[in-house]
PDB file of C-alpha atoms in Angstrom:
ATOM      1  CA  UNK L   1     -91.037 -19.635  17.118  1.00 45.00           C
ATOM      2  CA  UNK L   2     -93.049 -21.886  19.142  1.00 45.00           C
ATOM      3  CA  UNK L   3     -89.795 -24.028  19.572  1.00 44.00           C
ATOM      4  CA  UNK L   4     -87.646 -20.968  20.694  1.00 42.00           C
ATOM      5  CA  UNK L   5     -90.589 -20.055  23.010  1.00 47.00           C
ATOM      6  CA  UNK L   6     -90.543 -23.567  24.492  1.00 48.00           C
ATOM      7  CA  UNK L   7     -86.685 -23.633  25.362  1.00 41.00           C
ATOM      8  CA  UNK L   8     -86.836 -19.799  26.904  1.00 43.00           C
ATOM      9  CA  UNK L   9     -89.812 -21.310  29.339  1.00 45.00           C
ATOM     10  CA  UNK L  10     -88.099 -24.557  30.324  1.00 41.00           C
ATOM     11  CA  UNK L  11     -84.380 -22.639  30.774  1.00 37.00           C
ATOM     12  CA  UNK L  12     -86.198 -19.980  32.981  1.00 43.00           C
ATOM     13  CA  UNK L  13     -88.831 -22.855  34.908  1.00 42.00           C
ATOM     14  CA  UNK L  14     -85.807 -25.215  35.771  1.00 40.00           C
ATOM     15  CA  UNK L  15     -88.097 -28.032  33.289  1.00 42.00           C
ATOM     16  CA  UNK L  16     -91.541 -28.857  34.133  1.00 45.00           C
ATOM     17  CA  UNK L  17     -91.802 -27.277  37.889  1.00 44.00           C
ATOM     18  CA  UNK L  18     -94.749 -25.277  39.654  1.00 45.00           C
ATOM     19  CA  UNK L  19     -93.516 -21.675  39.657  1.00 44.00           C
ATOM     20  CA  UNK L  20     -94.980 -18.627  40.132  1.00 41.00           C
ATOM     21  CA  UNK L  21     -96.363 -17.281  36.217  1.00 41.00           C
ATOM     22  CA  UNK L  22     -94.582 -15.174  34.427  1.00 42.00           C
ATOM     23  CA  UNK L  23     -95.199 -14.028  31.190  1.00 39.00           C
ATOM     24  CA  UNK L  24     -95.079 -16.792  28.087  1.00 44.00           C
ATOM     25  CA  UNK L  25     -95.071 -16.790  24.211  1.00 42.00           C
ATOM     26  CA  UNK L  26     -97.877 -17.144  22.341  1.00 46.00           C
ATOM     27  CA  UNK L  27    -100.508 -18.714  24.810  1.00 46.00           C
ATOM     28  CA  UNK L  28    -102.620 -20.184  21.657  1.00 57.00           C
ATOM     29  CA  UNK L  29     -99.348 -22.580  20.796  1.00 77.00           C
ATOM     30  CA  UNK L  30    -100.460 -24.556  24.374  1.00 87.00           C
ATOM     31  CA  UNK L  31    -103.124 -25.971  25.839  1.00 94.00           C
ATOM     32  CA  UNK L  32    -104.395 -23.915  28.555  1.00 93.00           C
ATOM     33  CA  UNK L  33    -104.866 -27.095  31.403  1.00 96.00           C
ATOM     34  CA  UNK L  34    -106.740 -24.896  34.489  1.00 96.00           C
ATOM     35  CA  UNK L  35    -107.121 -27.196  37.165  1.00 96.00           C
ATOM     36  CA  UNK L  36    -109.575 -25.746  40.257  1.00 95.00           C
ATOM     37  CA  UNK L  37    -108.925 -27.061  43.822  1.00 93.00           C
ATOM     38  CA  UNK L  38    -112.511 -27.301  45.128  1.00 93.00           C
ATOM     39  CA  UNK L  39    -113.566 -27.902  49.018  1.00 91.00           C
ATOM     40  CA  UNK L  40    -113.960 -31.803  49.871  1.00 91.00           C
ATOM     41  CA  UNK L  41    -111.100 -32.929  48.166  1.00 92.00           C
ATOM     42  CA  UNK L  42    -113.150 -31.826  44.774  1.00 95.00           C
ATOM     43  CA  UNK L  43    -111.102 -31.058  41.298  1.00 96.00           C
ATOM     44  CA  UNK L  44    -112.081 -29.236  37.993  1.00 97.00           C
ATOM     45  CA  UNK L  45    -109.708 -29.631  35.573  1.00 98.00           C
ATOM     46  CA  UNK L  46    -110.725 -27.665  32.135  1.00 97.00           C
ATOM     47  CA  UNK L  47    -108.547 -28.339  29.446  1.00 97.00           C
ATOM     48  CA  UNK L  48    -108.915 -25.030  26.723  1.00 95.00           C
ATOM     49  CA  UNK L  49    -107.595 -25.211  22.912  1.00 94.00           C
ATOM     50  CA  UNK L  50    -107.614 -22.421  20.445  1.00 90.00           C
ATOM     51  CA  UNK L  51    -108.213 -23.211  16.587  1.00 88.00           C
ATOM     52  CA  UNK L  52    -108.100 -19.613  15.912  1.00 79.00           C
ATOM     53  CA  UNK L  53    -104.604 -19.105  16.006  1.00 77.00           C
ATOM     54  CA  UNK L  54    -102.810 -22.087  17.416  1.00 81.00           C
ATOM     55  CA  UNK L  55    -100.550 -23.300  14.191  1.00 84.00           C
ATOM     56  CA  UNK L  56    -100.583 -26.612  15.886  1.00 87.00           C
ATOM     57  CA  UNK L  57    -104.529 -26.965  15.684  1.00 91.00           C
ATOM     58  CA  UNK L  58    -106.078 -26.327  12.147  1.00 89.00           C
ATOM     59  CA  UNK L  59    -110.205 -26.396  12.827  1.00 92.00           C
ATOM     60  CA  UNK L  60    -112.678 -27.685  15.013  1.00 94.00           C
ATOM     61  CA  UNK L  61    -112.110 -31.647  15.002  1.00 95.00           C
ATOM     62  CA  UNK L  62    -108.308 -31.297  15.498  1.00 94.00           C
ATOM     63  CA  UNK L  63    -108.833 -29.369  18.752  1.00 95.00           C
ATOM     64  CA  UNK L  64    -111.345 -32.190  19.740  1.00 96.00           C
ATOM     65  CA  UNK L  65    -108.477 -34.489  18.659  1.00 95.00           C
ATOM     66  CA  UNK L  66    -106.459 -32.480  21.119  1.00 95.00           C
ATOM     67  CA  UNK L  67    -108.610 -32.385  23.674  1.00 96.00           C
ATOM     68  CA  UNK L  68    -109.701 -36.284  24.001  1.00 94.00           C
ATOM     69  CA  UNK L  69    -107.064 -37.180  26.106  1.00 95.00           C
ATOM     70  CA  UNK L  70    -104.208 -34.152  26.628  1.00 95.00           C
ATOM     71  CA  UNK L  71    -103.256 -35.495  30.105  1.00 96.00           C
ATOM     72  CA  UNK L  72    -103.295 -38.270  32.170  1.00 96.00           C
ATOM     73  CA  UNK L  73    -104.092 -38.955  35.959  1.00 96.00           C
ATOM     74  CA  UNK L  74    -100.965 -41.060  37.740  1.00 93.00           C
ATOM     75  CA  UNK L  75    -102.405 -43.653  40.467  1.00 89.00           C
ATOM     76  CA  UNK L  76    -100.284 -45.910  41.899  1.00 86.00           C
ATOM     77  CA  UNK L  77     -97.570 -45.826  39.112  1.00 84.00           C
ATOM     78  CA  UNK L  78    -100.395 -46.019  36.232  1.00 91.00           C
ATOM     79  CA  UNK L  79    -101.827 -43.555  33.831  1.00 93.00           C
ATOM     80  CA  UNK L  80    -105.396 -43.099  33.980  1.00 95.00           C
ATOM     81  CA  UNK L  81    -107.164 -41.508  31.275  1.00 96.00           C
ATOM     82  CA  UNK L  82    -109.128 -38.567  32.259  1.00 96.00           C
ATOM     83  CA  UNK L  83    -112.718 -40.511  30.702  1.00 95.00           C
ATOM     84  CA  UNK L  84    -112.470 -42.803  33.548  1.00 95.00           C
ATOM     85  CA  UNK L  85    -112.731 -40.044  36.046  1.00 94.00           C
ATOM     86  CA  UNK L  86    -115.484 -38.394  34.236  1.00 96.00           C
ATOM     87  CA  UNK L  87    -117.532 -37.318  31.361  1.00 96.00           C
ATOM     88  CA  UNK L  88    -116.310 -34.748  29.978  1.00 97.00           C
ATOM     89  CA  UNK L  89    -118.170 -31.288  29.185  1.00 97.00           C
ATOM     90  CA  UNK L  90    -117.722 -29.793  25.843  1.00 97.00           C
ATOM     91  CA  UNK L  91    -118.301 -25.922  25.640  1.00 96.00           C
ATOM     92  CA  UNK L  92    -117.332 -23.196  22.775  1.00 94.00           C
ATOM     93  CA  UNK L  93    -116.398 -19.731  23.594  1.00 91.00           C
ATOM     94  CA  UNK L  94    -114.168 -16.744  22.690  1.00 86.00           C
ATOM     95  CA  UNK L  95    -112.769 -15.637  25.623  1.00 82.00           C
ATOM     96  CA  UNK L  96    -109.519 -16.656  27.193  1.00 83.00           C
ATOM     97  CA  UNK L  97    -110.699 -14.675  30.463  1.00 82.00           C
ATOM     98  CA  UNK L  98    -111.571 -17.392  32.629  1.00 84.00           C
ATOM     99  CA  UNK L  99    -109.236 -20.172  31.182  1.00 88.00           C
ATOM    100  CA  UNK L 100    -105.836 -18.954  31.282  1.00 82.00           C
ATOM    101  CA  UNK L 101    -103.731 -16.738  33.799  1.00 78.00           C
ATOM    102  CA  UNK L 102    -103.556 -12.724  33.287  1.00 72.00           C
ATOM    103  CA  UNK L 103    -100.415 -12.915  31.844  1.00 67.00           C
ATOM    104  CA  UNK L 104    -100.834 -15.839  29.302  1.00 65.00           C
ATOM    105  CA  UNK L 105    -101.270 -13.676  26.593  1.00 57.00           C
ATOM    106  CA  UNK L 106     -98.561 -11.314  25.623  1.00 44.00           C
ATOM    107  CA  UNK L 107     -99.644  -7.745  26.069  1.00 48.00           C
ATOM    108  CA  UNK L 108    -101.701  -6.027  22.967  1.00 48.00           C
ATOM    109  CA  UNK L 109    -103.775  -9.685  22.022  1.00 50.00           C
ATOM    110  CA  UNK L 110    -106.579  -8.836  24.632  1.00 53.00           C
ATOM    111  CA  UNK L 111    -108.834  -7.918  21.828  1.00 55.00           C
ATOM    112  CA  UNK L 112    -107.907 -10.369  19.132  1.00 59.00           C
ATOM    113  CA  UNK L 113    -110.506 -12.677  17.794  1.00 63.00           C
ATOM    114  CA  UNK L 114    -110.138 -16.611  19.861  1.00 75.00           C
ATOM    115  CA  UNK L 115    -111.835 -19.373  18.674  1.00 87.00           C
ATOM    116  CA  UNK L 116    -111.993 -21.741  21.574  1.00 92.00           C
ATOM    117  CA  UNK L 117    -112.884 -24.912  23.074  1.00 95.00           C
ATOM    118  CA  UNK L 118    -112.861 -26.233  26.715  1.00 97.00           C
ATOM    119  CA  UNK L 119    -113.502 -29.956  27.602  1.00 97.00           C
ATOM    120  CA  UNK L 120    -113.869 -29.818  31.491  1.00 98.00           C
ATOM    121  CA  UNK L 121    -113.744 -33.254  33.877  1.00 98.00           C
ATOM    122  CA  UNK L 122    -115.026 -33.086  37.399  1.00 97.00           C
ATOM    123  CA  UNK L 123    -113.941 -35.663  39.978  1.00 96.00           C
ATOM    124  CA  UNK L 124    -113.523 -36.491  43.835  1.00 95.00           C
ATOM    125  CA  UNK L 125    -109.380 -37.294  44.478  1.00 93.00           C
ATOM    126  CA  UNK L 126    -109.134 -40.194  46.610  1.00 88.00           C
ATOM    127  CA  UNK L 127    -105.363 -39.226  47.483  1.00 90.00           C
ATOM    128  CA  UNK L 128    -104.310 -36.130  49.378  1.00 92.00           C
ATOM    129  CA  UNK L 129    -101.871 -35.191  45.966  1.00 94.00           C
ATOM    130  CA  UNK L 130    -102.773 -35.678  42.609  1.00 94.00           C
ATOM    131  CA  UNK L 131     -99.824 -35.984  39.534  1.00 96.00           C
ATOM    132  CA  UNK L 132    -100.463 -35.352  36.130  1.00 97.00           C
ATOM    133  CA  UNK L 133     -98.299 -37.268  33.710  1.00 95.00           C
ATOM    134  CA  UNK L 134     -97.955 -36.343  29.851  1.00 93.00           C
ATOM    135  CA  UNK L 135     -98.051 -39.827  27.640  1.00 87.00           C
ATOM    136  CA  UNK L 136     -95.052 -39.967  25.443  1.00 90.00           C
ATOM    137  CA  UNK L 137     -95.507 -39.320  21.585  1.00 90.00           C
ATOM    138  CA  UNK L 138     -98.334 -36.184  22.211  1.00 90.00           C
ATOM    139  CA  UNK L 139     -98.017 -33.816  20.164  1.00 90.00           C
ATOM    140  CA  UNK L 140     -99.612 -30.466  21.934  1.00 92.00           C
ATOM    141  CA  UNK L 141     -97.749 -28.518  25.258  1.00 94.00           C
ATOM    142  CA  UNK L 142    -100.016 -28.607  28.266  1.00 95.00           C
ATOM    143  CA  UNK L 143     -99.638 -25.383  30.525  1.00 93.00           C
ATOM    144  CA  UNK L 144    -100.930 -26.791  33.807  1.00 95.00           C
ATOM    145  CA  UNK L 145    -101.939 -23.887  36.201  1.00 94.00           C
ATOM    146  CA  UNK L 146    -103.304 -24.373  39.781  1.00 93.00           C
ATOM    147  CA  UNK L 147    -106.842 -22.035  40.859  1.00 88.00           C
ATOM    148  CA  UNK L 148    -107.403 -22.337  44.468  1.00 86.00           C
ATOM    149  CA  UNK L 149    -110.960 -21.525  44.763  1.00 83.00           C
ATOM    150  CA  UNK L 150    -110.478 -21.176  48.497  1.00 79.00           C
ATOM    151  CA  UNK L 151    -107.783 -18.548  48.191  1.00 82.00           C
ATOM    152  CA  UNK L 152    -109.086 -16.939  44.860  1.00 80.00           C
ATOM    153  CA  UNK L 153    -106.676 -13.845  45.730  1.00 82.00           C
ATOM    154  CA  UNK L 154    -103.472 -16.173  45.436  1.00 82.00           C
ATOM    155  CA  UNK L 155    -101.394 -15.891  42.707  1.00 84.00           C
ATOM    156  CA  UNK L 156    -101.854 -18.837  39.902  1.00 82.00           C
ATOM    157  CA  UNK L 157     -99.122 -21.293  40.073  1.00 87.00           C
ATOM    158  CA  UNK L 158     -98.162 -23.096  36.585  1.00 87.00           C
ATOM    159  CA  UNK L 159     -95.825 -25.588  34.927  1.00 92.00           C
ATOM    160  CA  UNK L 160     -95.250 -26.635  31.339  1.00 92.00           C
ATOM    161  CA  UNK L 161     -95.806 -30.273  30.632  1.00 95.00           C
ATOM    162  CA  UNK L 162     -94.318 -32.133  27.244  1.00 95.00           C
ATOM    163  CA  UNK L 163     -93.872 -35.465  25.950  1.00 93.00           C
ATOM    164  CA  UNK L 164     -93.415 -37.706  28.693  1.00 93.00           C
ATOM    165  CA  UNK L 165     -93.031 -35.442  31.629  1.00 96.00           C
ATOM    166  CA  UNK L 166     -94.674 -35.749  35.052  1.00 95.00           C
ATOM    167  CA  UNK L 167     -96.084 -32.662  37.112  1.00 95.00           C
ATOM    168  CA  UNK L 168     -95.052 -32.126  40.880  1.00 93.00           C
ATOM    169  CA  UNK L 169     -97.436 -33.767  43.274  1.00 95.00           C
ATOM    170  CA  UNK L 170    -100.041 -30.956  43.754  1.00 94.00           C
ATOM    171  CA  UNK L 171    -102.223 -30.738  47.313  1.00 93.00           C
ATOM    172  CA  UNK L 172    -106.109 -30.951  46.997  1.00 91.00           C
ATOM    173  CA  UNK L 173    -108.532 -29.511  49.933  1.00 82.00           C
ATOM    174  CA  UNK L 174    -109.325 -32.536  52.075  1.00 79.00           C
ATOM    175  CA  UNK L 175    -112.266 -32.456  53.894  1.00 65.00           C
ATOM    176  CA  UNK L 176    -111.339 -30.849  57.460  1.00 56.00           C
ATOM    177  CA  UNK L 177    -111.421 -34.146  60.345  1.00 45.00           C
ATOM    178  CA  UNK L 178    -114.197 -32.030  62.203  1.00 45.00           C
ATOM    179  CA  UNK L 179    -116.714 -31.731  59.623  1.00 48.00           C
ATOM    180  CA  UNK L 180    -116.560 -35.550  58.278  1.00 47.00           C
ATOM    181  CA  UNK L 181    -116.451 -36.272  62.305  1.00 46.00           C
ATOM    182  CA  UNK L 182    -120.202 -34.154  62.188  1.00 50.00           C
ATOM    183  CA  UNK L 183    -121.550 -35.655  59.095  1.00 45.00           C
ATOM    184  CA  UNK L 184    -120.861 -39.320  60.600  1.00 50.00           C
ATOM    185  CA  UNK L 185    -122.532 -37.959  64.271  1.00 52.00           C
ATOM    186  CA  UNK L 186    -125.465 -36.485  62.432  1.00 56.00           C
ATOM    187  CA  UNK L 187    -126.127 -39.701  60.300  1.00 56.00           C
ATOM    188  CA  UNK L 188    -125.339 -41.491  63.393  1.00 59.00           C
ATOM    189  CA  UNK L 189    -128.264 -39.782  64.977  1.00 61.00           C
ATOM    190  CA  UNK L 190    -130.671 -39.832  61.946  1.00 66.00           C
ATOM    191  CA  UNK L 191    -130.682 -43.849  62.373  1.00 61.00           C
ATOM    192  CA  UNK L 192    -130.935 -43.826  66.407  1.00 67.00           C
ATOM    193  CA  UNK L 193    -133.792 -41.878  65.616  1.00 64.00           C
ATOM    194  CA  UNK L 194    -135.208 -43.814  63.617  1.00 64.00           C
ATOM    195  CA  UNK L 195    -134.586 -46.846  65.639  1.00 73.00           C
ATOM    196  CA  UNK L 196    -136.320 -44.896  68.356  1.00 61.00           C
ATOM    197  CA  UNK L 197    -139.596 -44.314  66.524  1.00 63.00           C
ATOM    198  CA  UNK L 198    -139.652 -47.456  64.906  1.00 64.00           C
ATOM    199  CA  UNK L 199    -139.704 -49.220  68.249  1.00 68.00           C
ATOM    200  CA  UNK L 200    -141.839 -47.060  70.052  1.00 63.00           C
ATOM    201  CA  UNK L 201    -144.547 -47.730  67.340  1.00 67.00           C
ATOM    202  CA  UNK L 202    -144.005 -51.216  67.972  1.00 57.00           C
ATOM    203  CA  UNK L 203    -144.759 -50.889  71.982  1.00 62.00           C
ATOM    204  CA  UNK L 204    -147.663 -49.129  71.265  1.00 59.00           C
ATOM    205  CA  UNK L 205    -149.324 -51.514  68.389  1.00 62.00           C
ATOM    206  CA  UNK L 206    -148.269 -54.068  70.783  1.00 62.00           C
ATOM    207  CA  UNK L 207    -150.312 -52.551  73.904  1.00 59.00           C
ATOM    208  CA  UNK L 208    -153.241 -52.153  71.621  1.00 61.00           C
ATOM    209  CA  UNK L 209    -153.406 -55.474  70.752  1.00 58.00           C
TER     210      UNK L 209
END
């Protein structure tokens, strides 16, 4: 089942490519990968797994298993693991809401019991594009969908990542020229202020004496 489901998505995606989403499988046979572009070149990637009904992942420790290291960062032509980036936050819930896409669930499983767990890493991208790389040998799917929190209205973009594949480069929000240009004039003017006062109180200690 899973297998078949697999094949369908690939045949209709064209392999591992960002597309727009269309309806899947069984969402619980993947892990739900929801990356957030933030403002300042900012990321939130939030990895979910689902013990409840994912064959794949019998209880609680196998979906930690899971989620330890799902995906990988690629910087120049080497995997990072997503612990160097940042500690990750563990949370339990039981609702696919806010992890996964409107249509990752087939119609009619809305109200089915989900036993869940989402390990979240925050992080600054030094790079205009980040790549996500699957390591060879792993044994759970990563859906990778895209949530621009600047354009919350757009449409979620996703692509299916297995064993060894490599996402499309994806575009974070860089800081706009004009407002790192005002942060470096405003610190600019917090020290020639400084400077100012500093040497003004050292005219006037120097007139008193």
């Amino acid at each position: 089942m899973m297998r078949l489901a697999r094949s369908i998505l690939i045949l209709a995606a064209g392999g591992a490519v960002l597309a727009p989403l269309c309806a899947l499988g069984h969402g619980a046979e993947f892990l739900s990968a929801k990356l957030t572009l933030l403002p300042d070149s900012e990321v939130l990637l939030e990895v979910t797994a689902d013990y409840g009904s994912n064959p794949l992942i019998m209880d609680e420790s196998a979906a930690l298993d899971a989620l330890a290291d799902p995906v990988r960062l690629k910087q120049h032509e080497t995997l990072v693991p997503l612990a160097t980036l940042a500690t990750a936050t563990i949370s339990q819930h039981h609702n696919w809401a806010d992890y996964a896409p409107a249509a990752y669930l087939p119609s009619g499983t809305d109200d089915e019991a989900h036993t869940l767990i989402t390990s979240a890493w925050r992080w600054r991208s030094a790079e205009p594009e980040i790549v996500f790389e699957m390591p060879k040998g792993k044994l759970h799917d990563v859906l990778l969908w895209t949530h621009d929190a600047t354009h919350p209205d757009a449409p979620p973009k996703w692509m299916l990542l297995l064993a060894g594949d490599r996402s499309r480069p994806i575009p974070i929000q860089l800081t706009p020229w004009w407002r790192s240009w005002m942060a470096a004039a405003g610190a600019g003017g917090l020290v020639l202020t400084g400077i100012y006062f500093v040497s003004r109180n050292f005219t006037l200690r120097q007139r008193t004496l």
